[in-house]
Short mmCIF file of C-alpha atoms in Angstrom, two decimals:
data_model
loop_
_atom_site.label_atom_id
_atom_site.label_comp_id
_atom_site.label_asym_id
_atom_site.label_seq_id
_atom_site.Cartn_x
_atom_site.Cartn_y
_atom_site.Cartn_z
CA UNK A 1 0.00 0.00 0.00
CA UNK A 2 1.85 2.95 -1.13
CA UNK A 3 1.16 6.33 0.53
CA UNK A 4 3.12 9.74 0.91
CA UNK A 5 4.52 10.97 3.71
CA UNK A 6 6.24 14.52 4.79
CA UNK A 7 9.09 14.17 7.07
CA UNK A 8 12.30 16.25 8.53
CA UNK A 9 15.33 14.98 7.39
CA UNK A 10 18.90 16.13 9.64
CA UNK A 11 22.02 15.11 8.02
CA UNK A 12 25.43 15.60 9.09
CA UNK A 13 26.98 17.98 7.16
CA UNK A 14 30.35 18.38 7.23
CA UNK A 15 32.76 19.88 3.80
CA UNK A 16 36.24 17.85 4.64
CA UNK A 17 38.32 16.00 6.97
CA UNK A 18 39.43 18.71 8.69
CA UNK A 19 36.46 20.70 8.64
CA UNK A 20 33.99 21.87 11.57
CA UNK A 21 30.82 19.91 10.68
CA UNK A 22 27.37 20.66 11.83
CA UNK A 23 23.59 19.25 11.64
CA UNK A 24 21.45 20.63 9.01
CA UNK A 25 17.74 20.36 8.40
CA UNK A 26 15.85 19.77 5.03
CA UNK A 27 12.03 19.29 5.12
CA UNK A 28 10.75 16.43 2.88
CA UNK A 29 7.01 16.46 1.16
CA UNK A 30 5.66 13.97 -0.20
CA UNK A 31 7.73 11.57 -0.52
CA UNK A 32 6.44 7.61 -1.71
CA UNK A 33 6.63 5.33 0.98
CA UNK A 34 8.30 2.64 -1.63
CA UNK A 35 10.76 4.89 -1.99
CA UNK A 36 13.99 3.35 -0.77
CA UNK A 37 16.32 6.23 1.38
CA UNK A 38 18.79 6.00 -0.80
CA UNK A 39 16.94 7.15 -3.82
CA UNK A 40 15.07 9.52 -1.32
CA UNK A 41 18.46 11.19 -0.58
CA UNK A 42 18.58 11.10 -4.14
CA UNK A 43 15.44 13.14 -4.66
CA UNK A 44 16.67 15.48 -2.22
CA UNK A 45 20.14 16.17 -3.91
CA UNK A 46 18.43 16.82 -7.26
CA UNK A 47 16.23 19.62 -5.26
CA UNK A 48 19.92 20.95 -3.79
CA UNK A 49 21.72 20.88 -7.15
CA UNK A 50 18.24 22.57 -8.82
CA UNK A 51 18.72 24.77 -5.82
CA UNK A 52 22.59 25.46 -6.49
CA UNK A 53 23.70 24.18 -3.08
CA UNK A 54 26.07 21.44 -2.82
CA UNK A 55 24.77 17.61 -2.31
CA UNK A 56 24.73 15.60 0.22
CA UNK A 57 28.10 13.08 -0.28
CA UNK A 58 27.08 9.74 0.65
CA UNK A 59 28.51 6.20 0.22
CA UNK A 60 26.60 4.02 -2.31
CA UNK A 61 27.11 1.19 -5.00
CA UNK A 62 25.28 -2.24 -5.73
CA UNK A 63 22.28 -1.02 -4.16
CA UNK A 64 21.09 -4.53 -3.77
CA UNK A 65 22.72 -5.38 -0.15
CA UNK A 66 26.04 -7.22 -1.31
CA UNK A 67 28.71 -4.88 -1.70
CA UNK A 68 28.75 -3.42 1.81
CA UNK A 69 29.39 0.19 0.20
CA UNK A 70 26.34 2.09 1.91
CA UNK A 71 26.57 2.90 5.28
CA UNK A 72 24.58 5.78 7.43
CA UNK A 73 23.42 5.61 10.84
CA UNK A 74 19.95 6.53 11.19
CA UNK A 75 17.58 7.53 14.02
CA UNK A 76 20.66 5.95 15.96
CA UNK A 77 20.97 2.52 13.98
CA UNK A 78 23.86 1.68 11.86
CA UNK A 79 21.48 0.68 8.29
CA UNK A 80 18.63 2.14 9.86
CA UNK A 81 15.87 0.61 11.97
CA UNK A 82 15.41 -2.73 9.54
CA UNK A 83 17.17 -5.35 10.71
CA UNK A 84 19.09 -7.68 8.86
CA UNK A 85 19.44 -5.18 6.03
CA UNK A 86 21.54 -2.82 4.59
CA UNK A 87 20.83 1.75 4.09
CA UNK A 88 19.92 0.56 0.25
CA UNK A 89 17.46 -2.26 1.43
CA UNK A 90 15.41 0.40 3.48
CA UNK A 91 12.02 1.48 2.38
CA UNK A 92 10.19 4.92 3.82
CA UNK A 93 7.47 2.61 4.71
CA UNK A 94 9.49 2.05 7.82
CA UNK A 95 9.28 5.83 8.86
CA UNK A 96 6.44 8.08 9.91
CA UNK A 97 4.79 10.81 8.59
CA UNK A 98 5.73 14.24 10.65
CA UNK A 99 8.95 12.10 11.72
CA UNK A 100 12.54 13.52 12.11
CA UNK A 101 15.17 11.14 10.53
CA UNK A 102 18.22 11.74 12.16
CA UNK A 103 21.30 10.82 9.64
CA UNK A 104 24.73 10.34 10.87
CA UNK A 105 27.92 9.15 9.26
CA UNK A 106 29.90 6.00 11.28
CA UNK A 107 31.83 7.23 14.00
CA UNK A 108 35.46 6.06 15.08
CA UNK A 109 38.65 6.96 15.41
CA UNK A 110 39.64 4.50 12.54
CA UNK A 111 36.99 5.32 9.99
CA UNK A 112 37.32 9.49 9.17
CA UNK A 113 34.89 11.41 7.94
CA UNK A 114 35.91 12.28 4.08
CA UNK A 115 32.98 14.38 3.52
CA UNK A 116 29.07 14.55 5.01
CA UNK A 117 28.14 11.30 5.31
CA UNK A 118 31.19 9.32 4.25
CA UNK A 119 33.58 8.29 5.71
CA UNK A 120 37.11 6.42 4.98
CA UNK A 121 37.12 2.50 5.26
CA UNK A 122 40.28 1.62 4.20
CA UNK A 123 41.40 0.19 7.50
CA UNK A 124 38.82 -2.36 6.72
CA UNK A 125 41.53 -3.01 3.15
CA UNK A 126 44.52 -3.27 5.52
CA UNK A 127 43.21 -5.78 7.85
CA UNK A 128 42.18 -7.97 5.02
CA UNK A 129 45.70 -7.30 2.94
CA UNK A 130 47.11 -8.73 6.36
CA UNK A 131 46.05 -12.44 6.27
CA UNK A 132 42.42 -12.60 5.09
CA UNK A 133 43.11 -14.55 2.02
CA UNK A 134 44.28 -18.57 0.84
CA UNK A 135 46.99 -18.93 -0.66
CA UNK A 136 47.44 -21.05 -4.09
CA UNK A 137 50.22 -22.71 -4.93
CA UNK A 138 50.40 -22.89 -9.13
CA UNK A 139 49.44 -25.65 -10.94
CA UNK A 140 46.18 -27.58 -11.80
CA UNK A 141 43.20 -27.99 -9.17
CA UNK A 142 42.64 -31.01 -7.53
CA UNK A 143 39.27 -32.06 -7.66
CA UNK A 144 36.82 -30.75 -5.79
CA UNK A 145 35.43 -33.95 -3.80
CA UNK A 146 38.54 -35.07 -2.99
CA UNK A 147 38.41 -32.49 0.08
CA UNK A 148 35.72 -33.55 2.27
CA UNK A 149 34.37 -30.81 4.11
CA UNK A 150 31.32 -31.68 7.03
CA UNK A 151 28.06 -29.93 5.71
CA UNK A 152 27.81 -28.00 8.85
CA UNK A 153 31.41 -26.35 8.75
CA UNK A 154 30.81 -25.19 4.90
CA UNK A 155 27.27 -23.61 5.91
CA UNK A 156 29.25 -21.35 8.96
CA UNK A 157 31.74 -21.13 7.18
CA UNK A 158 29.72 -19.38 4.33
CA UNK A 159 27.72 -17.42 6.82
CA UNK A 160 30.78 -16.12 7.64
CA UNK A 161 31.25 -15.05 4.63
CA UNK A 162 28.33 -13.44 3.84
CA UNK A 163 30.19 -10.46 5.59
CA UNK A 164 29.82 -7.27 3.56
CA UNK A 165 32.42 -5.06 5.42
CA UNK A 166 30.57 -2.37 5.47
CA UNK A 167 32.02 -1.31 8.82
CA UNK A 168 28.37 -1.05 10.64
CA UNK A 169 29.57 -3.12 13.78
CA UNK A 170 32.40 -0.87 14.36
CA UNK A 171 29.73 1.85 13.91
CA UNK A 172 27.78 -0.34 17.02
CA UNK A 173 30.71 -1.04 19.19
CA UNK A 174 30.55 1.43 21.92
CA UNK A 175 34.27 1.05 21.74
CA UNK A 176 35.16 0.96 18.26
CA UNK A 177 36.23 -2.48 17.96
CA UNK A 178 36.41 -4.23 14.79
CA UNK A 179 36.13 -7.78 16.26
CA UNK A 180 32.76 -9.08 14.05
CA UNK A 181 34.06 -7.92 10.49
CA UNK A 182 38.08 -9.49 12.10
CA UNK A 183 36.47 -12.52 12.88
CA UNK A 184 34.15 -13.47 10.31
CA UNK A 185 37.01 -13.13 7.95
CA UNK A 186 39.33 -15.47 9.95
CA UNK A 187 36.18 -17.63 10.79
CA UNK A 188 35.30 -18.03 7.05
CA UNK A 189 38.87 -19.96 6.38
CA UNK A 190 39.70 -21.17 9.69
CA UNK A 191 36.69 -23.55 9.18
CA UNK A 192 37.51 -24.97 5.70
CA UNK A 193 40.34 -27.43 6.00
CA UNK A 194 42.41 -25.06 2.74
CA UNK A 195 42.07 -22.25 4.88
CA UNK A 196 43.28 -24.03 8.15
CA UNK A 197 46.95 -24.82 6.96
CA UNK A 198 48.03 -20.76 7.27
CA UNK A 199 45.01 -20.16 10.23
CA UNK A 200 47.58 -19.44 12.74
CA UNK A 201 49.60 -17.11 10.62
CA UNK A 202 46.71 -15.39 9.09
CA UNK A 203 44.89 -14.93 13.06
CA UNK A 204 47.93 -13.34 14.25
CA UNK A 205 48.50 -11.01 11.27
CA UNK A 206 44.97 -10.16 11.18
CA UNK A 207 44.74 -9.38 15.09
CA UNK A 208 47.90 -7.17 14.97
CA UNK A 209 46.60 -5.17 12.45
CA UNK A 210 43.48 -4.53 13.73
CA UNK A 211 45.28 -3.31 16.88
CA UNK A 212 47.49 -1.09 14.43
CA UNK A 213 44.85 0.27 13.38
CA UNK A 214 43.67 1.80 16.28
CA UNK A 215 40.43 0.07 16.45
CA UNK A 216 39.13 -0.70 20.54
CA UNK A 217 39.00 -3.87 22.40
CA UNK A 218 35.59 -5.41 21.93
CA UNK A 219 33.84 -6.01 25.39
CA UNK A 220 31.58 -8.57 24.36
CA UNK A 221 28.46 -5.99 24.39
CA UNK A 222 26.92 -7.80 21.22
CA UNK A 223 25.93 -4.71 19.53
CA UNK A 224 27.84 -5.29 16.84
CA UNK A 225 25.79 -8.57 15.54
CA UNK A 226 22.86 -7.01 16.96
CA UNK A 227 23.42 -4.39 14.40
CA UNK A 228 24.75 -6.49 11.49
CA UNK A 229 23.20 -6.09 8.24
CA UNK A 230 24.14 -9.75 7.29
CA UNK A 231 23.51 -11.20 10.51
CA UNK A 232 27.26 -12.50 11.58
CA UNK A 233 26.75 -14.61 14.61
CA UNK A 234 28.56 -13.73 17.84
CA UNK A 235 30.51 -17.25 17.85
CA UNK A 236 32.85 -15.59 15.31
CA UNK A 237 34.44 -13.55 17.77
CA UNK A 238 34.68 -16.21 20.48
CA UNK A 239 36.35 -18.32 17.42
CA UNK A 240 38.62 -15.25 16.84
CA UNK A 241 39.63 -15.31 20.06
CA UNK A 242 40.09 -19.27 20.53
CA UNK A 243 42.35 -19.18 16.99
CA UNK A 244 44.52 -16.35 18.72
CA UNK A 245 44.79 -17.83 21.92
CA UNK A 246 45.76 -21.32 20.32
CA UNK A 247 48.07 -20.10 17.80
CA UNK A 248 49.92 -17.87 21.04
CA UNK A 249 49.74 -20.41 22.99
CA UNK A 250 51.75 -22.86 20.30
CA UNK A 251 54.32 -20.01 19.86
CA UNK B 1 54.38 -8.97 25.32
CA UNK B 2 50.82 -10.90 23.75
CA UNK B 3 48.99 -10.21 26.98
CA UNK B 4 49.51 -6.71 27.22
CA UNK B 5 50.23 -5.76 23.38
CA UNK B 6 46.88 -7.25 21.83
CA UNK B 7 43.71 -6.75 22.38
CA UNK B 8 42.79 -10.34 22.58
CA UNK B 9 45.27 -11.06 24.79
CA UNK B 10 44.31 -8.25 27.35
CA UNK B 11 40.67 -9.87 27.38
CA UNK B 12 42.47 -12.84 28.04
CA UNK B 13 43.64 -11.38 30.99
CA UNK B 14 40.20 -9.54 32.05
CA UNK B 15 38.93 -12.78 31.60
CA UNK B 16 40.90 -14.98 33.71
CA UNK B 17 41.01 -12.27 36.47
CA UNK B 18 37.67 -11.97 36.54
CA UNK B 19 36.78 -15.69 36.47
CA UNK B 20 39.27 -15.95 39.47
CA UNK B 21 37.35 -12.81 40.99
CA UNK B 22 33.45 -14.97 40.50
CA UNK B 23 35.33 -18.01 42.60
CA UNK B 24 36.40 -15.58 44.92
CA UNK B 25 33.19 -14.28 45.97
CA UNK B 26 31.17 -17.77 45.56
CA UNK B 27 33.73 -18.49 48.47
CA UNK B 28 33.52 -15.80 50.34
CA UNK B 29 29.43 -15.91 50.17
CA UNK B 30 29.48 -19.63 51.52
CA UNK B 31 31.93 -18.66 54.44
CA UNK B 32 29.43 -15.68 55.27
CA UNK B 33 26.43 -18.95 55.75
CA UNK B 34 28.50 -20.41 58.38
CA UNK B 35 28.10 -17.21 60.34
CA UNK B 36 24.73 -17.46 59.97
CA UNK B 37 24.67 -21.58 62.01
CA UNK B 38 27.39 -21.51 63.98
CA UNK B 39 29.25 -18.57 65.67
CA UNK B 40 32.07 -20.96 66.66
CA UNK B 41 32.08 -22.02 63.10
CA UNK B 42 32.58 -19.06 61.76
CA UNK B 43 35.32 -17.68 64.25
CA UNK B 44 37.15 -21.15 63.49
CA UNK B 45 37.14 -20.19 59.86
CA UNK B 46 38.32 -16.87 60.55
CA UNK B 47 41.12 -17.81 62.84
CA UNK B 48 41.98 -20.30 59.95
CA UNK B 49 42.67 -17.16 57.85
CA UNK B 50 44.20 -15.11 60.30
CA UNK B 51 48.09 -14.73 60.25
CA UNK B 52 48.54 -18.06 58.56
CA UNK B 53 51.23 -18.34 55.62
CA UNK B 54 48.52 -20.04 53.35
CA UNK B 55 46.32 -17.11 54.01
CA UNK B 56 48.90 -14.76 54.21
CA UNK B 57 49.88 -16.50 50.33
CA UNK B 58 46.12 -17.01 49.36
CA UNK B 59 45.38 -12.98 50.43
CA UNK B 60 48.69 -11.76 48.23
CA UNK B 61 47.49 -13.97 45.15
CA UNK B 62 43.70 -12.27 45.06
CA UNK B 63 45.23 -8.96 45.95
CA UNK B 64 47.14 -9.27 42.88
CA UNK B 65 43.87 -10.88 40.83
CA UNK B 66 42.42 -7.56 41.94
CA UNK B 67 44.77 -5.13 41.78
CA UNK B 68 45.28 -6.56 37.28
CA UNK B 69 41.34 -6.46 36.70
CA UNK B 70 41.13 -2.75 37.75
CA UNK B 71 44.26 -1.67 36.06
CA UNK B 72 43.32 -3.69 33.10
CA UNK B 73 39.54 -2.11 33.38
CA UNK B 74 40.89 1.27 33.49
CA UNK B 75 43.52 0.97 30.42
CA UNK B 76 41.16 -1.02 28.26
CA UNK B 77 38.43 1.73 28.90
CA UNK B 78 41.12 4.71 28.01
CA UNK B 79 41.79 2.77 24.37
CA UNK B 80 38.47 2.32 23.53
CA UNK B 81 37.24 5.90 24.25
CA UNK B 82 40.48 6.74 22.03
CA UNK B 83 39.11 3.99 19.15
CA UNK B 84 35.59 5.24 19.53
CA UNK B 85 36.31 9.24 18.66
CA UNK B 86 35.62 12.44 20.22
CA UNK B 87 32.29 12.79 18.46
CA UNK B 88 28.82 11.38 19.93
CA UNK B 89 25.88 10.41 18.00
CA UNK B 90 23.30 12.68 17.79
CA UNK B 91 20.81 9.72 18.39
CA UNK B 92 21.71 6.29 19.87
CA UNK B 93 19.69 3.30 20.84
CA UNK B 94 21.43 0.18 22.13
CA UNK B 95 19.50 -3.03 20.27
CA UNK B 96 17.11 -4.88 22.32
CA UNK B 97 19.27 -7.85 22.84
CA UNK B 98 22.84 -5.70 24.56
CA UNK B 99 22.49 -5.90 28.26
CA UNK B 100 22.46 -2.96 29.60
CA UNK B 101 25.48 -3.71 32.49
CA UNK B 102 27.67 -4.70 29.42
CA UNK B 103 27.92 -1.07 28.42
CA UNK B 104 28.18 0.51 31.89
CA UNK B 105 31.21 -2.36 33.20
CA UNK B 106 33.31 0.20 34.09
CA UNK B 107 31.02 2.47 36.37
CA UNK B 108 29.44 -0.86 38.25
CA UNK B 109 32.89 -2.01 38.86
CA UNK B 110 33.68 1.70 40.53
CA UNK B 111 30.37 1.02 42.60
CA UNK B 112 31.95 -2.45 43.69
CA UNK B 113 35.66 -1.08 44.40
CA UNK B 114 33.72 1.50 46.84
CA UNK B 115 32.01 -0.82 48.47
CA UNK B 116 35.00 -3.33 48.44
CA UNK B 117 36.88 -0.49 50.26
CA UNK B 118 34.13 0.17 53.23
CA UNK B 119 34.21 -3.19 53.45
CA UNK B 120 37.63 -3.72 53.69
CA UNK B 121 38.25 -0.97 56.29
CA UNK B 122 35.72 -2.49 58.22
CA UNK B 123 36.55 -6.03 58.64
CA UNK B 124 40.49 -6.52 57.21
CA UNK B 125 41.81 -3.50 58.63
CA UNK B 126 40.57 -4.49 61.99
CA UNK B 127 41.26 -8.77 61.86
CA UNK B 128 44.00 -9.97 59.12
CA UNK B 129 46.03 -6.89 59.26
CA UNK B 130 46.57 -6.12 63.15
CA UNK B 131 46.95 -9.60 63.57
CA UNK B 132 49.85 -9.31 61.09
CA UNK B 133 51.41 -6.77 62.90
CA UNK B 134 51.03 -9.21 66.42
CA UNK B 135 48.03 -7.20 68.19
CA UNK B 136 45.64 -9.25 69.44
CA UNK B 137 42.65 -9.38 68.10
CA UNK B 138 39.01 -10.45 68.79
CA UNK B 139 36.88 -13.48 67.28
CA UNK B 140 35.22 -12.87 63.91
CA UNK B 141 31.80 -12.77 64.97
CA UNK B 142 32.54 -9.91 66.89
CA UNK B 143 33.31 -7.95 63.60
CA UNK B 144 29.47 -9.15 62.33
CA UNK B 145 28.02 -7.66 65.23
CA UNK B 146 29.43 -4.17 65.63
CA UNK B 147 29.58 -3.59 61.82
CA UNK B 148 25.95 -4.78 61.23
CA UNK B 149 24.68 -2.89 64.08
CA UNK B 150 25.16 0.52 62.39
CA UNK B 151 22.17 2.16 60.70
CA UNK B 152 24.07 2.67 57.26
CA UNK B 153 25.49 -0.40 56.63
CA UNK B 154 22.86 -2.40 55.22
CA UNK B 155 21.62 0.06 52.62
CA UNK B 156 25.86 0.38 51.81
CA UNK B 157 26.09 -3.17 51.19
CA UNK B 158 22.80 -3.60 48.96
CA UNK B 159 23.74 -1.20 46.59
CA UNK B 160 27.03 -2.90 46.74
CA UNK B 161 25.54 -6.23 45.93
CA UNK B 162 23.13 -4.89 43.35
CA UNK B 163 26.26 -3.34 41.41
CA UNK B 164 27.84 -6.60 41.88
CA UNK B 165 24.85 -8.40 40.29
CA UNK B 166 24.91 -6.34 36.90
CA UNK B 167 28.24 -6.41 37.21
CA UNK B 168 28.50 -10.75 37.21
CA UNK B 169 25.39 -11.09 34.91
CA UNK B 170 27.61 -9.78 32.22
CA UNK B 171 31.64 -10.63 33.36
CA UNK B 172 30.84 -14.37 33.74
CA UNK B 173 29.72 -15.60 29.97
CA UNK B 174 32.18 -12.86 28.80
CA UNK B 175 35.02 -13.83 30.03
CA UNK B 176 34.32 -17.32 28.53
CA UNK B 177 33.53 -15.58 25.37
CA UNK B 178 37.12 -13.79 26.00
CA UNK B 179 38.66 -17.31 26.35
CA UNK B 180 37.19 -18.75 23.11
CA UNK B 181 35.47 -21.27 25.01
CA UNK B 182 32.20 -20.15 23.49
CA UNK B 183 29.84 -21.25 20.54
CA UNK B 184 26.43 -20.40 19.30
CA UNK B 185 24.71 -22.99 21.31
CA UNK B 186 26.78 -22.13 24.40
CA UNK B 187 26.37 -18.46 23.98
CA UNK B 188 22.98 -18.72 25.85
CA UNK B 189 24.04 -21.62 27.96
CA UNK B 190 26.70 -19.39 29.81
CA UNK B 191 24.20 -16.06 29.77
CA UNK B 192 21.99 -18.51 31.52
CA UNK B 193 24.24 -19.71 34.01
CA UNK B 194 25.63 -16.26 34.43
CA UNK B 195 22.26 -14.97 35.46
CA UNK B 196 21.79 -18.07 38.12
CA UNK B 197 25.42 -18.14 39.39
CA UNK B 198 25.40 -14.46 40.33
CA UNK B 199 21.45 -14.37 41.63
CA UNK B 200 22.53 -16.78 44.06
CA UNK B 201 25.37 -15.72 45.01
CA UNK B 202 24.23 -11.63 45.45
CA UNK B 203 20.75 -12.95 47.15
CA UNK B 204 23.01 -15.08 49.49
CA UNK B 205 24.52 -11.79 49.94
CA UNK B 206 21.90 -9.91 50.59
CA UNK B 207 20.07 -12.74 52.76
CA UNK B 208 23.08 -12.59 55.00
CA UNK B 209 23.50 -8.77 55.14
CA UNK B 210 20.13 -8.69 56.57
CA UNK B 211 20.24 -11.44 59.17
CA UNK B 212 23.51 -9.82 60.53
CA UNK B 213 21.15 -6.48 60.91
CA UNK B 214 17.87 -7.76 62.00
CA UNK B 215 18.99 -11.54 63.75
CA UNK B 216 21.84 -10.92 65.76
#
């Protein structure tokens, strides 16, 4: 049932880095509730370009949920109030009419505002560049049965990897930690017998960087898979930790 | 050094501190009961850990497990206000499923340390200590009963044990969680127990707190 509603939109506005940045207030008629927000910040830039003020700067790609691109923490949710979903898999059917959308970019020390509502995730790149990958030797494949792997460690193991990145539990964490995204990552290989033969190196490398990184020490609040757009159980983290420990431990 | 350079290794360390710190108080809880049968009982027990080189040893070793949890709590709290920025959201809800004492550790373990210290300078001060130093000292019971018999200590000690409640509902399946030894199916296993192990041991607490008040 489609229906229009008028709303108060305040964004985060803020021109660079370095800048001083500010909330700002921009009143919304009429807008379809089957609108998604993305394309109603959309609708709202065209009226500031028409208007010959600058748009809002906002992170935004696949628009379908997979590339873990959008971000935007709204009315005090990292993706907004849906859960399970990502900013470009919200619908204004979820908001009220006369409402006042508050929109936020993520905050921590490791992700920087760029501009408005984006902000920098390379630290994200740096922690994967670290360890979060297999390594191949050359040469033909073997075949594929010839690895058998339980059906219960492939399915958690591809739950873990339905991890976007999109940085919205470090967005959650209270104290910035980066734990979820670290540890779905390690979880992912550390459950698949090709990604258990570097799992020690790659936990270790992974961990360190994180740390590097400036990222905070995760406290085991749960707000981070409470938040998480692709649902990444809180197991990962206690895996995370059991890896690290191990692989110290062997040291 | 692992346990103090990463992150996972100073929850280690929170962790097995504060495990140490649960058996600690499940201890001291049941040693409380005995006051509650048997006055001879309980002076036995604390004559047992009086000036004694295994208390002496045993006192040194939680000092210690106490003295790394707060320094630990403090440090870890300084990083992650650094990691988390100087900028506050406008508007922030915490989901339905975060406990509420998981995000306010730090000020229910200042509530506990306050208490710890009245509590301290009430009862050690006046039996472990002087008897260190070779004054003589009376039985335990005695401590009970002039402490207990003050107008302000019971409310003191509640709000102690309430802090202490919040403060165990969360610590105990963390520090699991912190030690790896945690899964999906034993993620509400251990919240579970948490919840039980520290309700009995805070309502023994309390349940003891006011029979010294009202019984004695």
């Amino acid at each position: 049932m489609e229906s229009n509603i008028s709303f108060t939109l305040k964004v985060w506005r803020q021109a660079g880095p370095k800048e001083q940045g500010g909330f700002k207030e921009y009143p919304m008629k009429d807008i379809p509730t089957d609108t998604s927000f993305l394309e109603m910040l959309d609708i709202l830039n065209e009226q500031l370009v028409e208007k010959g003020e600058e748009p809002i700067a906002f992170d935004h790609d696949c628009r379908e949920g997979i590339c873990g691109m959008c971000s935007l923490y709204i009315n005090g949710h990292p993706h907004g109030p849906a859960t399970g979903a990502t900013t470009c898999q919200l619908y204004m059917r979820r908001f009220h009419d006369g409402e006042t959308i508050t929109v936020e970019p993520w905050r921590s020390a490791a992700f920087p505002i760029i501009k408005d509502l984006m902000v920098d995730r390379n630290a994200f790149d740096k922690i994967q560049q670290a360890g979060g990958y297999v390594s191949f030797n050359c040469g033909g494949a073997q075949d594929a049965n010839a690895i058998l792997i339980p059906k219960t460690a492939a399915d958690e193991a591809m739950d873990s990897a339905t991890c976007i990145g999109c940085g919205a539990c470090v967005a959650a964490c209270k104290n910035g930690s980066a734990m979820l995204f670290v540890s779905a990552k390690v979880s992912q290989f550390a459950l698949l017998p090709q990604g258990r033969a570097e799992a020690a190196r790659r936990v270790k490398a992974m961990v360190s960087k994180m740390d590097e990184l400036g990222f905070g020490n995760c406290t085991n609040t749960g707000a981070c898979a409470a938040e998480c757009p692709k649902n990444i159980k809180l197991s990962n983290i206690a895996r995370l930790n059991r890896e690290f420990l191990c692989a110290k431990f062997k040291d | 050094m692992w346990l103090t350079n990463s992150s996972v290794g100073r929850k280690m360390v929170m962790g097995v501190t504060g495990l140490f710190l649960v058996l600690f108080v499940t201890f001291h809880v049941l040693m409380n009961a005995v006051a509650i049968f048997s006055a001879e009982g309980y002076n036995a027990i604390c004559s047992f850990l009086g000036a004694n080189w295994y208390a002496i040893l045993g006192t040194l070793v939680l000092a210690a497990g106490f003295v790394i949890h707060i320094i630990y709590s403090f440090w870890l709290t300084l990083q992650n206000r650094r990691a988390r920025g100087n900028d506050a959201y406008q508007v922030s809800k915490r989901p339905a499923n975060v406990e509420w004492a998981s995000q306010n550790m730090l000020v229910l373990g200042i509530i506990v340390v306050c208490f710890m210290i009245v509590h301290l300078v009430q009862f050690w001060a006046k039996m472990q200590l002087p008897e260190l130093l070779g004054e003589h000292i009376e039985p335990g019971m005695y401590f009970i009963e002039t402490t207990f018999s003050q107008v302000w200590v019971l409310p003191v000690y509640l709000i102690g044990f309430i802090a202490l409640w919040f403060h165990m509902t969360h610590g105990f399946w963390s520090a699991f969680q912190s030690l790896g030894a945690n899964n999906s199916i034993w993620l509400e296993r251990l919240k579970a127990t948490s919840n039980v192990w520290a309700t009995i041991v805070c309502l023994l607490f309390a349940i003891e707190a006011i029979w010294f008040t009202f019984m004695l």
